[in-house]
mmCIF file of C-alpha atoms in Angstrom:
data_model
loop_
_atom_site.group_PDB
_atom_site.id
_atom_site.type_symbol
_atom_site.label_atom_id
_atom_site.label_comp_id
_atom_site.label_asym_id
_atom_site.label_seq_id
_atom_site.Cartn_x
_atom_site.Cartn_y
_atom_site.Cartn_z
ATOM 1 C CA UNK A 274 17.947 13.643 -13.400
ATOM 2 C CA UNK A 275 17.055 10.156 -15.322
ATOM 3 C CA UNK A 276 14.161 8.872 -15.221
ATOM 4 C CA UNK A 277 14.445 5.916 -17.822
ATOM 5 C CA UNK A 278 13.993 2.320 -17.389
ATOM 6 C CA UNK A 279 17.268 0.017 -17.248
ATOM 7 C CA UNK A 280 17.021 -3.273 -19.035
ATOM 8 C CA UNK A 281 15.923 -4.944 -15.364
ATOM 9 C CA UNK A 282 13.272 -2.713 -14.970
ATOM 10 C CA UNK A 283 11.557 -3.677 -18.448
ATOM 11 C CA UNK A 284 11.984 -6.888 -17.368
ATOM 12 C CA UNK A 285 10.411 -7.012 -13.801
ATOM 13 C CA UNK A 286 7.286 -5.179 -15.540
ATOM 14 C CA UNK A 287 6.586 -7.574 -18.134
ATOM 15 C CA UNK A 288 7.140 -10.222 -15.217
ATOM 16 C CA UNK A 289 4.331 -8.836 -13.681
ATOM 17 C CA UNK A 290 2.997 -7.555 -16.270
ATOM 18 C CA UNK A 291 2.190 -11.568 -17.312
ATOM 19 C CA UNK A 292 1.309 -13.190 -13.721
ATOM 20 C CA UNK A 293 -1.211 -10.041 -12.988
ATOM 21 C CA UNK A 294 -2.592 -10.692 -16.591
ATOM 22 C CA UNK A 295 -2.945 -14.084 -16.449
ATOM 23 C CA UNK A 296 -3.083 -14.996 -12.824
ATOM 24 C CA UNK A 297 -5.097 -12.497 -11.242
ATOM 25 C CA UNK A 298 -7.349 -10.485 -13.556
ATOM 26 C CA UNK A 299 -9.257 -13.622 -14.379
ATOM 27 C CA UNK A 300 -10.104 -14.102 -10.902
ATOM 28 C CA UNK A 301 -10.194 -10.605 -9.620
ATOM 29 C CA UNK A 302 -14.161 -9.992 -9.543
ATOM 30 C CA UNK A 303 -15.165 -13.360 -7.991
ATOM 31 C CA UNK A 304 -12.279 -12.258 -5.191
ATOM 32 C CA UNK A 305 -13.748 -9.349 -4.852
ATOM 33 C CA UNK A 306 -17.551 -10.509 -4.939
ATOM 34 C CA UNK A 307 -16.389 -13.234 -1.786
ATOM 35 C CA UNK A 308 -14.514 -11.317 0.109
ATOM 36 C CA UNK A 309 -12.004 -13.939 -1.036
ATOM 37 C CA UNK A 310 -8.251 -13.807 0.204
ATOM 38 C CA UNK A 311 -6.384 -15.824 -2.010
ATOM 39 C CA UNK A 312 -3.230 -17.130 -0.320
ATOM 40 C CA UNK A 313 -2.160 -19.299 -2.949
ATOM 41 C CA UNK A 314 -1.627 -16.641 -5.115
ATOM 42 C CA UNK A 315 -0.099 -14.527 -1.741
ATOM 43 C CA UNK A 316 2.298 -17.619 -1.693
ATOM 44 C CA UNK A 317 3.145 -17.374 -5.598
ATOM 45 C CA UNK A 318 3.722 -13.493 -6.151
ATOM 46 C CA UNK A 319 6.384 -15.026 -3.342
ATOM 47 C CA UNK A 320 7.391 -17.270 -5.784
ATOM 48 C CA UNK A 321 8.145 -15.213 -8.479
ATOM 49 C CA UNK A 322 10.244 -12.916 -5.581
ATOM 50 C CA UNK A 323 8.203 -10.331 -5.297
ATOM 51 C CA UNK A 324 8.041 -9.343 -1.320
ATOM 52 C CA UNK A 325 12.138 -9.353 -1.612
ATOM 53 C CA UNK A 326 12.607 -7.138 -4.068
ATOM 54 C CA UNK A 327 14.199 -4.855 -1.813
ATOM 55 C CA UNK A 328 15.989 -7.189 0.538
ATOM 56 C CA UNK A 329 19.363 -7.522 1.029
ATOM 57 C CA UNK A 330 20.472 -10.815 -0.373
ATOM 58 C CA UNK A 331 21.269 -12.043 2.883
ATOM 59 C CA UNK A 332 17.432 -12.754 3.583
ATOM 60 C CA UNK A 333 17.004 -14.348 0.070
ATOM 61 C CA UNK A 334 15.971 -11.181 -1.429
ATOM 62 C CA UNK A 335 16.631 -9.382 -4.205
ATOM 63 C CA UNK A 336 18.263 -6.288 -3.544
ATOM 64 C CA UNK A 337 16.806 -4.497 -6.230
ATOM 65 C CA UNK A 338 16.072 -0.443 -5.679
ATOM 66 C CA UNK A 339 12.865 1.114 -4.795
ATOM 67 C CA UNK A 340 12.097 2.169 -7.657
ATOM 68 C CA UNK A 341 11.218 -1.660 -9.092
ATOM 69 C CA UNK A 342 9.334 -1.955 -5.981
ATOM 70 C CA UNK A 343 7.031 0.536 -7.366
ATOM 71 C CA UNK A 344 7.032 -0.895 -11.104
ATOM 72 C CA UNK A 345 5.511 -4.341 -9.113
ATOM 73 C CA UNK A 346 2.889 -2.352 -7.428
ATOM 74 C CA UNK A 347 1.860 -0.321 -10.441
ATOM 75 C CA UNK A 348 1.239 -3.505 -12.753
ATOM 76 C CA UNK A 349 -0.577 -5.552 -9.858
ATOM 77 C CA UNK A 350 -2.987 -2.623 -9.196
ATOM 78 C CA UNK A 351 -4.065 -2.104 -13.087
ATOM 79 C CA UNK A 352 -5.860 -5.752 -12.443
ATOM 80 C CA UNK A 353 -6.183 -5.842 -8.908
ATOM 81 C CA UNK A 354 -5.663 -3.159 -6.308
ATOM 82 C CA UNK A 355 -6.627 -5.529 -3.531
ATOM 83 C CA UNK A 356 -3.487 -7.729 -4.380
ATOM 84 C CA UNK A 357 -1.047 -4.680 -5.552
ATOM 85 C CA UNK A 358 -1.847 -3.179 -1.569
ATOM 86 C CA UNK A 359 -0.894 -6.875 -0.180
ATOM 87 C CA UNK A 360 2.272 -6.349 -1.969
ATOM 88 C CA UNK A 361 2.492 -2.853 -0.681
ATOM 89 C CA UNK A 362 1.778 -3.463 2.851
ATOM 90 C CA UNK A 363 3.901 -6.595 2.920
ATOM 91 C CA UNK A 364 6.837 -5.248 1.874
ATOM 92 C CA UNK A 365 6.477 -1.468 3.053
ATOM 93 C CA UNK A 366 4.632 -2.197 6.387
ATOM 94 C CA UNK A 367 5.660 -5.432 7.389
ATOM 95 C CA UNK A 368 9.567 -6.378 6.017
ATOM 96 C CA UNK A 369 10.504 -3.024 6.080
ATOM 97 C CA UNK A 370 10.333 -1.847 9.284
ATOM 98 C CA UNK A 371 11.798 -5.124 10.233
ATOM 99 C CA UNK A 372 15.086 -4.814 7.543
ATOM 100 C CA UNK A 373 15.709 -1.159 8.483
ATOM 101 C CA UNK A 374 15.762 -0.823 12.511
ATOM 102 C CA UNK A 375 15.795 -4.200 13.378
ATOM 103 C CA UNK A 376 18.781 -6.198 15.097
ATOM 104 C CA UNK A 377 20.749 -8.991 13.115
ATOM 105 C CA UNK A 378 19.161 -11.609 15.392
ATOM 106 C CA UNK A 379 15.478 -10.236 14.474
ATOM 107 C CA UNK A 380 16.449 -10.058 10.852
ATOM 108 C CA UNK A 381 17.065 -13.330 11.239
ATOM 109 C CA UNK A 382 14.811 -14.814 12.915
ATOM 110 C CA UNK A 383 11.609 -13.207 10.836
ATOM 111 C CA UNK A 384 12.802 -11.955 7.318
ATOM 112 C CA UNK A 385 13.544 -15.292 5.815
ATOM 113 C CA UNK A 386 9.532 -16.146 5.659
ATOM 114 C CA UNK A 387 8.237 -12.654 4.856
ATOM 115 C CA UNK A 388 11.197 -12.160 2.347
ATOM 116 C CA UNK A 389 10.136 -15.108 0.299
ATOM 117 C CA UNK A 390 6.358 -14.379 0.557
ATOM 118 C CA UNK A 391 5.983 -17.455 2.728
ATOM 119 C CA UNK A 392 4.462 -15.463 5.991
ATOM 120 C CA UNK A 393 3.139 -11.434 6.095
ATOM 121 C CA UNK A 394 3.173 -9.263 8.666
ATOM 122 C CA UNK A 395 1.239 -6.125 9.382
ATOM 123 C CA UNK A 396 2.087 -2.933 11.017
ATOM 124 C CA UNK A 397 -0.378 -1.395 13.433
ATOM 125 C CA UNK A 398 0.150 2.560 13.686
ATOM 126 C CA UNK A 399 -3.580 3.283 13.449
ATOM 127 C CA UNK A 400 -5.971 3.392 16.671
ATOM 128 C CA UNK A 401 -9.858 4.127 16.546
ATOM 129 C CA UNK A 402 -8.582 7.979 18.464
ATOM 130 C CA UNK A 403 -5.687 7.671 16.783
ATOM 131 C CA UNK A 404 -5.616 8.053 12.904
ATOM 132 C CA UNK A 405 -3.862 11.326 11.196
ATOM 133 C CA UNK A 406 -2.550 12.007 15.047
ATOM 134 C CA UNK A 407 -0.783 9.180 14.651
ATOM 135 C CA UNK A 408 1.316 10.851 17.950
ATOM 136 C CA UNK A 409 -1.819 10.020 19.647
ATOM 137 C CA UNK A 410 -1.343 6.395 19.975
ATOM 138 C CA UNK A 411 -2.719 5.376 23.557
ATOM 139 C CA UNK A 412 -1.642 1.881 23.434
ATOM 140 C CA UNK A 413 0.657 1.082 25.863
ATOM 141 C CA UNK A 414 3.694 -1.473 26.475
ATOM 142 C CA UNK A 415 4.556 -1.720 30.001
ATOM 143 C CA UNK A 416 8.435 -3.342 30.616
ATOM 144 C CA UNK A 417 7.750 -5.889 33.472
ATOM 145 C CA UNK A 418 11.068 -8.021 33.926
ATOM 146 C CA UNK A 419 12.323 -9.022 30.282
ATOM 147 C CA UNK A 420 8.922 -8.616 28.933
ATOM 148 C CA UNK A 421 6.631 -6.122 27.357
ATOM 149 C CA UNK A 422 3.085 -5.919 28.924
ATOM 150 C CA UNK A 423 1.129 -4.622 25.769
ATOM 151 C CA UNK A 424 -2.228 -2.713 26.842
ATOM 152 C CA UNK A 425 -4.927 -1.069 23.664
ATOM 153 C CA UNK A 426 -6.105 -1.757 20.527
ATOM 154 C CA UNK A 427 -5.644 -0.965 16.776
ATOM 155 C CA UNK A 428 -7.746 -0.421 13.630
ATOM 156 C CA UNK A 429 -7.738 -0.830 9.535
ATOM 157 C CA UNK A 430 -4.983 -3.031 9.786
ATOM 158 C CA UNK A 431 -3.675 -4.452 6.435
ATOM 159 C CA UNK A 432 -2.483 -8.201 6.375
ATOM 160 C CA UNK A 433 -2.986 -9.070 9.994
ATOM 161 C CA UNK A 434 -5.011 -11.925 9.881
ATOM 162 C CA UNK A 435 -4.626 -13.705 7.528
ATOM 163 C CA UNK A 436 -3.763 -18.024 7.686
ATOM 164 C CA UNK A 437 0.029 -16.829 6.949
ATOM 165 C CA UNK A 438 0.542 -13.458 8.565
ATOM 166 C CA UNK A 439 3.502 -14.564 11.372
ATOM 167 C CA UNK A 440 3.223 -11.371 13.551
ATOM 168 C CA UNK A 441 2.660 -7.274 13.656
ATOM 169 C CA UNK A 442 4.902 -4.880 14.774
ATOM 170 C CA UNK A 443 2.823 -2.404 16.231
ATOM 171 C CA UNK A 444 3.918 1.398 17.704
ATOM 172 C CA UNK A 445 3.229 2.007 21.600
ATOM 173 C CA UNK A 446 3.897 4.167 24.745
ATOM 174 C CA UNK A 447 6.699 2.824 26.542
ATOM 175 C CA UNK A 448 6.752 5.866 29.051
ATOM 176 C CA UNK A 449 4.367 9.800 29.260
ATOM 177 C CA UNK A 450 6.239 10.723 26.507
ATOM 178 C CA UNK A 451 7.791 8.062 23.891
ATOM 179 C CA UNK A 452 6.582 5.767 21.519
ATOM 180 C CA UNK A 453 8.352 2.930 20.648
ATOM 181 C CA UNK A 454 7.883 0.282 18.445
ATOM 182 C CA UNK A 455 7.609 -3.608 19.117
ATOM 183 C CA UNK A 456 7.267 -7.398 17.621
ATOM 184 C CA UNK A 457 4.171 -9.169 18.629
ATOM 185 C CA UNK A 458 4.375 -13.088 16.631
ATOM 186 C CA UNK A 459 0.764 -13.767 15.689
ATOM 187 C CA UNK A 460 -0.752 -16.262 18.471
ATOM 188 C CA UNK A 461 0.192 -14.456 21.405
ATOM 189 C CA UNK A 462 -1.635 -14.628 24.005
ATOM 190 C CA UNK A 463 -3.649 -11.464 24.886
ATOM 191 C CA UNK A 464 -3.245 -10.494 21.441
ATOM 192 C CA UNK A 465 -6.610 -11.383 19.586
ATOM 193 C CA UNK A 466 -7.536 -10.256 15.554
ATOM 194 C CA UNK A 467 -11.020 -9.239 15.430
ATOM 195 C CA UNK A 468 -13.276 -10.221 12.787
ATOM 196 C CA UNK A 469 -12.814 -8.722 9.193
ATOM 197 C CA UNK A 470 -14.170 -5.239 8.591
ATOM 198 C CA UNK A 471 -16.993 -4.968 5.460
ATOM 199 C CA UNK A 472 -15.632 -2.337 3.576
ATOM 200 C CA UNK A 473 -16.067 -0.133 0.796
ATOM 201 C CA UNK A 474 -12.959 -2.072 -1.509
ATOM 202 C CA UNK A 475 -10.275 -3.785 -1.620
ATOM 203 C CA UNK A 476 -12.154 -6.454 -0.721
ATOM 204 C CA UNK A 477 -9.811 -9.421 -1.228
ATOM 205 C CA UNK A 478 -7.308 -7.243 0.890
ATOM 206 C CA UNK A 479 -7.256 -8.724 4.461
ATOM 207 C CA UNK A 480 -8.236 -6.147 6.766
ATOM 208 C CA UNK A 481 -8.958 -6.513 11.151
ATOM 209 C CA UNK A 482 -9.013 -4.233 14.355
ATOM 210 C CA UNK A 483 -6.070 -5.484 16.732
ATOM 211 C CA UNK A 484 -6.971 -5.984 20.735
ATOM 212 C CA UNK A 485 -4.174 -6.631 23.277
ATOM 213 C CA UNK A 486 -4.996 -6.924 26.864
ATOM 214 C CA UNK A 487 -1.805 -7.902 28.958
ATOM 215 C CA UNK A 488 -0.203 -9.232 25.946
ATOM 216 C CA UNK A 489 3.448 -10.257 26.831
ATOM 217 C CA UNK A 490 6.090 -10.925 23.867
ATOM 218 C CA UNK A 491 10.111 -10.824 25.423
ATOM 219 C CA UNK A 492 11.350 -8.036 26.061
ATOM 220 C CA UNK A 493 14.243 -8.707 22.912
ATOM 221 C CA UNK A 494 11.062 -7.984 20.389
ATOM 222 C CA UNK A 495 11.513 -4.144 20.986
ATOM 223 C CA UNK A 496 12.221 -2.972 17.046
ATOM 224 C CA UNK A 497 15.243 -0.245 17.172
ATOM 225 C CA UNK A 498 16.341 1.911 19.998
ATOM 226 C CA UNK A 499 13.904 2.425 22.521
ATOM 227 C CA UNK A 500 11.586 6.042 22.152
ATOM 228 C CA UNK A 501 12.011 6.207 18.069
ATOM 229 C CA UNK A 502 8.911 4.121 17.178
ATOM 230 C CA UNK A 503 7.526 7.617 15.605
ATOM 231 C CA UNK A 504 10.399 8.431 14.198
ATOM 232 C CA UNK A 505 10.588 5.164 12.527
ATOM 233 C CA UNK A 506 7.143 4.858 11.312
ATOM 234 C CA UNK A 507 7.368 8.703 9.428
ATOM 235 C CA UNK A 508 9.968 7.538 7.796
ATOM 236 C CA UNK A 509 7.738 4.185 6.720
ATOM 237 C CA UNK A 510 4.835 6.153 5.795
ATOM 238 C CA UNK A 511 7.069 8.310 3.769
ATOM 239 C CA UNK A 512 8.219 4.934 2.043
ATOM 240 C CA UNK A 513 4.643 4.412 1.625
ATOM 241 C CA UNK A 514 3.646 7.313 0.171
ATOM 242 C CA UNK A 515 5.689 6.515 -2.904
ATOM 243 C CA UNK A 516 4.103 3.119 -3.115
ATOM 244 C CA UNK A 517 0.823 4.172 -2.846
ATOM 245 C CA UNK A 518 1.458 6.851 -5.627
ATOM 246 C CA UNK A 519 2.485 3.423 -7.491
ATOM 247 C CA UNK A 520 -0.758 2.010 -7.185
ATOM 248 C CA UNK A 521 -2.409 4.928 -8.329
ATOM 249 C CA UNK A 522 -0.377 5.187 -11.667
ATOM 250 C CA UNK A 523 -1.431 1.325 -12.419
ATOM 251 C CA UNK A 524 -5.133 2.511 -11.672
ATOM 252 C CA UNK A 525 -4.801 5.698 -13.744
ATOM 253 C CA UNK A 526 -3.840 3.118 -16.572
ATOM 254 C CA UNK A 527 -5.953 0.970 -16.422
ATOM 255 C CA UNK A 528 -8.973 3.454 -16.109
ATOM 256 C CA UNK A 529 -7.403 5.280 -19.555
ATOM 257 C CA UNK A 530 -7.224 1.479 -21.644
ATOM 258 C CA UNK A 531 -10.458 0.281 -20.731
ATOM 259 C CA UNK A 532 -12.328 3.752 -21.479
ATOM 260 C CA UNK A 533 -10.472 3.848 -24.742
ATOM 261 C CA UNK A 534 -11.296 0.386 -25.590
ATOM 262 C CA UNK A 535 -14.613 1.245 -24.701
ATOM 263 C CA UNK A 536 -15.225 4.314 -26.388
ATOM 264 C CA UNK A 537 -14.239 2.316 -29.722
ATOM 265 C CA UNK A 538 -16.570 0.012 -29.893
ATOM 266 C CA UNK A 539 -19.611 1.649 -27.661
ATOM 267 C CA UNK A 540 -21.936 3.746 -30.400
ATOM 268 C CA UNK A 541 -24.362 6.045 -29.340
ATOM 269 C CA UNK A 542 -26.451 7.426 -32.285
ATOM 270 C CA UNK A 543 -24.670 5.961 -35.178
ATOM 271 C CA UNK A 544 -21.239 6.953 -34.029
ATOM 272 C CA UNK A 545 -18.732 5.159 -31.385
ATOM 273 C CA UNK A 546 -18.999 7.719 -28.380
ATOM 274 C CA UNK A 547 -15.927 8.310 -28.255
ATOM 275 C CA UNK A 548 -16.203 10.125 -31.554
ATOM 276 C CA UNK A 549 -18.310 13.080 -29.198
ATOM 277 C CA UNK A 550 -15.684 15.370 -27.223
ATOM 278 C CA UNK A 551 -18.010 15.152 -24.136
ATOM 279 C CA UNK A 552 -16.237 11.256 -23.941
ATOM 280 C CA UNK A 553 -13.067 12.287 -25.834
ATOM 281 C CA UNK A 554 -11.968 14.767 -23.469
ATOM 282 C CA UNK A 555 -12.652 12.374 -19.942
ATOM 283 C CA UNK A 556 -10.328 10.391 -21.933
ATOM 284 C CA UNK A 557 -7.782 13.349 -22.997
ATOM 285 C CA UNK A 558 -7.549 13.873 -19.202
ATOM 286 C CA UNK A 559 -6.935 10.798 -18.283
ATOM 287 C CA UNK A 560 -4.393 10.491 -20.655
ATOM 288 C CA UNK A 561 -2.537 13.835 -18.895
ATOM 289 C CA UNK A 562 -3.407 12.401 -15.808
ATOM 290 C CA UNK A 563 -1.663 8.926 -16.306
ATOM 291 C CA UNK A 564 1.189 10.587 -17.542
ATOM 292 C CA UNK A 565 2.022 13.444 -15.197
ATOM 293 C CA UNK A 566 1.344 10.862 -12.147
ATOM 294 C CA UNK A 567 3.690 8.302 -13.567
ATOM 295 C CA UNK A 568 6.336 11.062 -13.157
ATOM 296 C CA UNK A 569 5.298 12.634 -10.166
ATOM 297 C CA UNK A 570 5.771 9.308 -8.518
ATOM 298 C CA UNK A 571 8.721 7.705 -10.286
ATOM 299 C CA UNK A 572 10.943 11.197 -9.830
ATOM 300 C CA UNK A 573 9.813 10.375 -5.880
ATOM 301 C CA UNK A 574 11.408 6.804 -6.301
ATOM 302 C CA UNK A 575 14.607 7.726 -8.113
ATOM 303 C CA UNK A 576 15.208 10.545 -5.483
ATOM 304 C CA UNK A 577 14.653 7.724 -2.823
ATOM 305 C CA UNK A 578 17.025 6.047 -5.004
ATOM 306 C CA UNK A 579 19.992 8.487 -5.370
ATOM 307 C CA UNK A 580 20.076 8.926 -1.455
ATOM 308 C CA UNK A 581 18.638 12.861 -1.932
ATOM 309 C CA UNK A 582 15.673 14.024 0.217
ATOM 310 C CA UNK A 583 12.155 13.105 -0.886
ATOM 311 C CA UNK A 584 9.641 13.740 2.165
ATOM 312 C CA UNK A 585 8.140 16.531 0.044
ATOM 313 C CA UNK A 586 8.675 14.634 -3.371
ATOM 314 C CA UNK A 587 6.678 11.799 -1.336
ATOM 315 C CA UNK A 588 4.083 13.626 -0.418
ATOM 316 C CA UNK A 589 3.291 15.584 -3.620
ATOM 317 C CA UNK A 590 3.059 12.362 -5.792
ATOM 318 C CA UNK A 591 0.561 10.446 -3.516
ATOM 319 C CA UNK A 592 -1.468 13.742 -3.167
ATOM 320 C CA UNK A 593 -1.760 14.116 -7.032
ATOM 321 C CA UNK A 594 -1.635 10.625 -7.898
ATOM 322 C CA UNK A 595 -3.935 9.570 -5.655
ATOM 323 C CA UNK A 596 -7.043 12.353 -5.761
ATOM 324 C CA UNK A 597 -6.158 11.429 -9.901
ATOM 325 C CA UNK A 598 -7.125 8.006 -9.465
ATOM 326 C CA UNK A 599 -10.151 8.680 -8.248
ATOM 327 C CA UNK A 600 -11.134 10.970 -10.296
ATOM 328 C CA UNK A 601 -10.533 9.296 -13.453
ATOM 329 C CA UNK A 602 -12.236 5.715 -12.409
ATOM 330 C CA UNK A 603 -15.642 8.475 -11.853
ATOM 331 C CA UNK A 604 -15.010 9.503 -14.944
ATOM 332 C CA UNK A 605 -14.463 6.061 -16.240
ATOM 333 C CA UNK A 606 -17.807 4.915 -15.070
ATOM 334 C CA UNK A 607 -19.261 7.529 -16.227
ATOM 335 C CA UNK A 608 -17.940 6.495 -19.572
ATOM 336 C CA UNK A 609 -19.039 3.284 -19.338
ATOM 337 C CA UNK A 610 -23.070 4.581 -18.383
ATOM 338 C CA UNK A 611 -25.158 1.586 -16.919
ATOM 339 C CA UNK A 612 -22.575 -0.693 -17.337
ATOM 340 C CA UNK A 613 -20.068 1.172 -15.180
ATOM 341 C CA UNK A 614 -22.504 0.879 -12.402
ATOM 342 C CA UNK A 615 -22.457 -3.244 -12.486
ATOM 343 C CA UNK A 616 -19.823 -4.770 -10.084
ATOM 344 C CA UNK A 617 -18.650 -7.175 -13.173
ATOM 345 C CA UNK A 618 -16.594 -4.278 -15.395
ATOM 346 C CA UNK A 619 -13.337 -4.015 -13.792
ATOM 347 C CA UNK A 620 -14.465 0.137 -13.356
ATOM 348 C CA UNK A 621 -16.756 -0.310 -11.708
ATOM 349 C CA UNK A 622 -14.512 -2.176 -8.688
ATOM 350 C CA UNK A 623 -11.753 0.422 -9.307
ATOM 351 C CA UNK A 624 -13.903 3.512 -8.337
ATOM 352 C CA UNK A 625 -14.773 1.586 -5.371
ATOM 353 C CA UNK A 626 -11.411 0.327 -4.455
ATOM 354 C CA UNK A 627 -9.731 3.823 -5.763
ATOM 355 C CA UNK A 628 -11.512 6.224 -2.533
ATOM 356 C CA UNK A 629 -9.088 4.315 -0.092
ATOM 357 C CA UNK A 630 -5.849 5.860 -2.061
ATOM 358 C CA UNK A 631 -6.505 9.460 -0.483
ATOM 359 C CA UNK A 632 -6.313 8.017 3.173
ATOM 360 C CA UNK A 633 -4.269 4.893 3.569
ATOM 361 C CA UNK A 634 -0.781 5.891 4.246
ATOM 362 C CA UNK A 635 -1.345 9.831 5.474
ATOM 363 C CA UNK A 636 -4.921 11.507 4.183
ATOM 364 C CA UNK A 637 -5.043 14.575 1.702
ATOM 365 C CA UNK A 638 -5.095 17.066 4.201
ATOM 366 C CA UNK A 639 -1.927 15.344 6.159
ATOM 367 C CA UNK A 640 -0.271 15.083 2.360
ATOM 368 C CA UNK A 641 -1.201 19.138 1.775
ATOM 369 C CA UNK A 642 0.460 19.496 5.963
ATOM 370 C CA UNK A 643 3.306 17.983 4.452
ATOM 371 C CA UNK A 644 3.800 19.879 1.567
ATOM 372 C CA UNK A 645 2.671 23.069 3.239
ATOM 373 C CA UNK A 646 5.657 22.453 5.952
ATOM 374 C CA UNK A 647 7.744 21.803 2.949
ATOM 375 C CA UNK A 648 7.181 25.397 1.782
ATOM 376 C CA UNK A 649 7.861 27.167 5.163
ATOM 377 C CA UNK A 650 4.495 27.660 6.185
ATOM 378 C CA UNK A 651 3.832 27.945 9.888
ATOM 379 C CA UNK A 652 0.721 25.888 9.151
ATOM 380 C CA UNK A 653 -0.306 23.770 12.076
#
């Protein structure tokens, strides 16, 4: 097993870090404060090729490995989780379902703009009464001639209502015992994007509820085989769990860097606060969490890239890295003391943002369920 990064990986990391440092970091606080989704910066991310990292060259992508996507997400998350989730969801939930399950015609129709970052796509899985139990999907799609008629609602959907959102891919019941996946273009009559949520964190990320009322789309908008939607979104979530773990790694690294610098410059009782064990040990624990989360995350990515089973490893990486990120953001806020409670400090924003990492792409409880089943335990 070789977890070292290639020259291409290191070059990508340097490019994304430079972009994140110079283009995102100076604006992240204002975007967060104003709940502003920066379309211009998202398009710049597209110009850099970030949305097309893993897509085939035929559709304008770079054809790189999954590890490359994780590196880009990690570097963005170091400075702003909102922009990191915009990329993660744009690729993992927007592009990948079409890239992996679409027909050649569907790929030719939708992928070029998505891969170039000219447009974004959302993935409508979660519903008001179907979160962790995604198999309880209640949205229905009935075939009427050569059209699907969709009725239902979705909740907490990322990249679903931006000025450049071109479509959402949704799961819907197409029969009593089957769930299928259907592409719904933005602006389709009967498809309503609800007002943006007021969220605890990820203020610069776009998140909406969606409502479908007698919404009609052509029958050829079915993505993949009818009745295979449940299997498609499970595969999509396995990939996404590694990507969310990569976000958590970026958050952990930022907390470590910010806390270390502050502990050296801030004095109390005549000494730098880093000279006291109460502070030094918190920062030492952050270093351990960074290293452990990074190894778990990139091992899972390596398994995926080498064509090996990775479901269990993805769940382990996601569980550990995200819970570590929540712990580290709390501890970093404590290191900063009163200053950590002020939104102008990055650790305060990371603290608010990090909690959702334990929830999105499968809660910590779901990850423990996956891991338990992987061990052969008859858990329900």
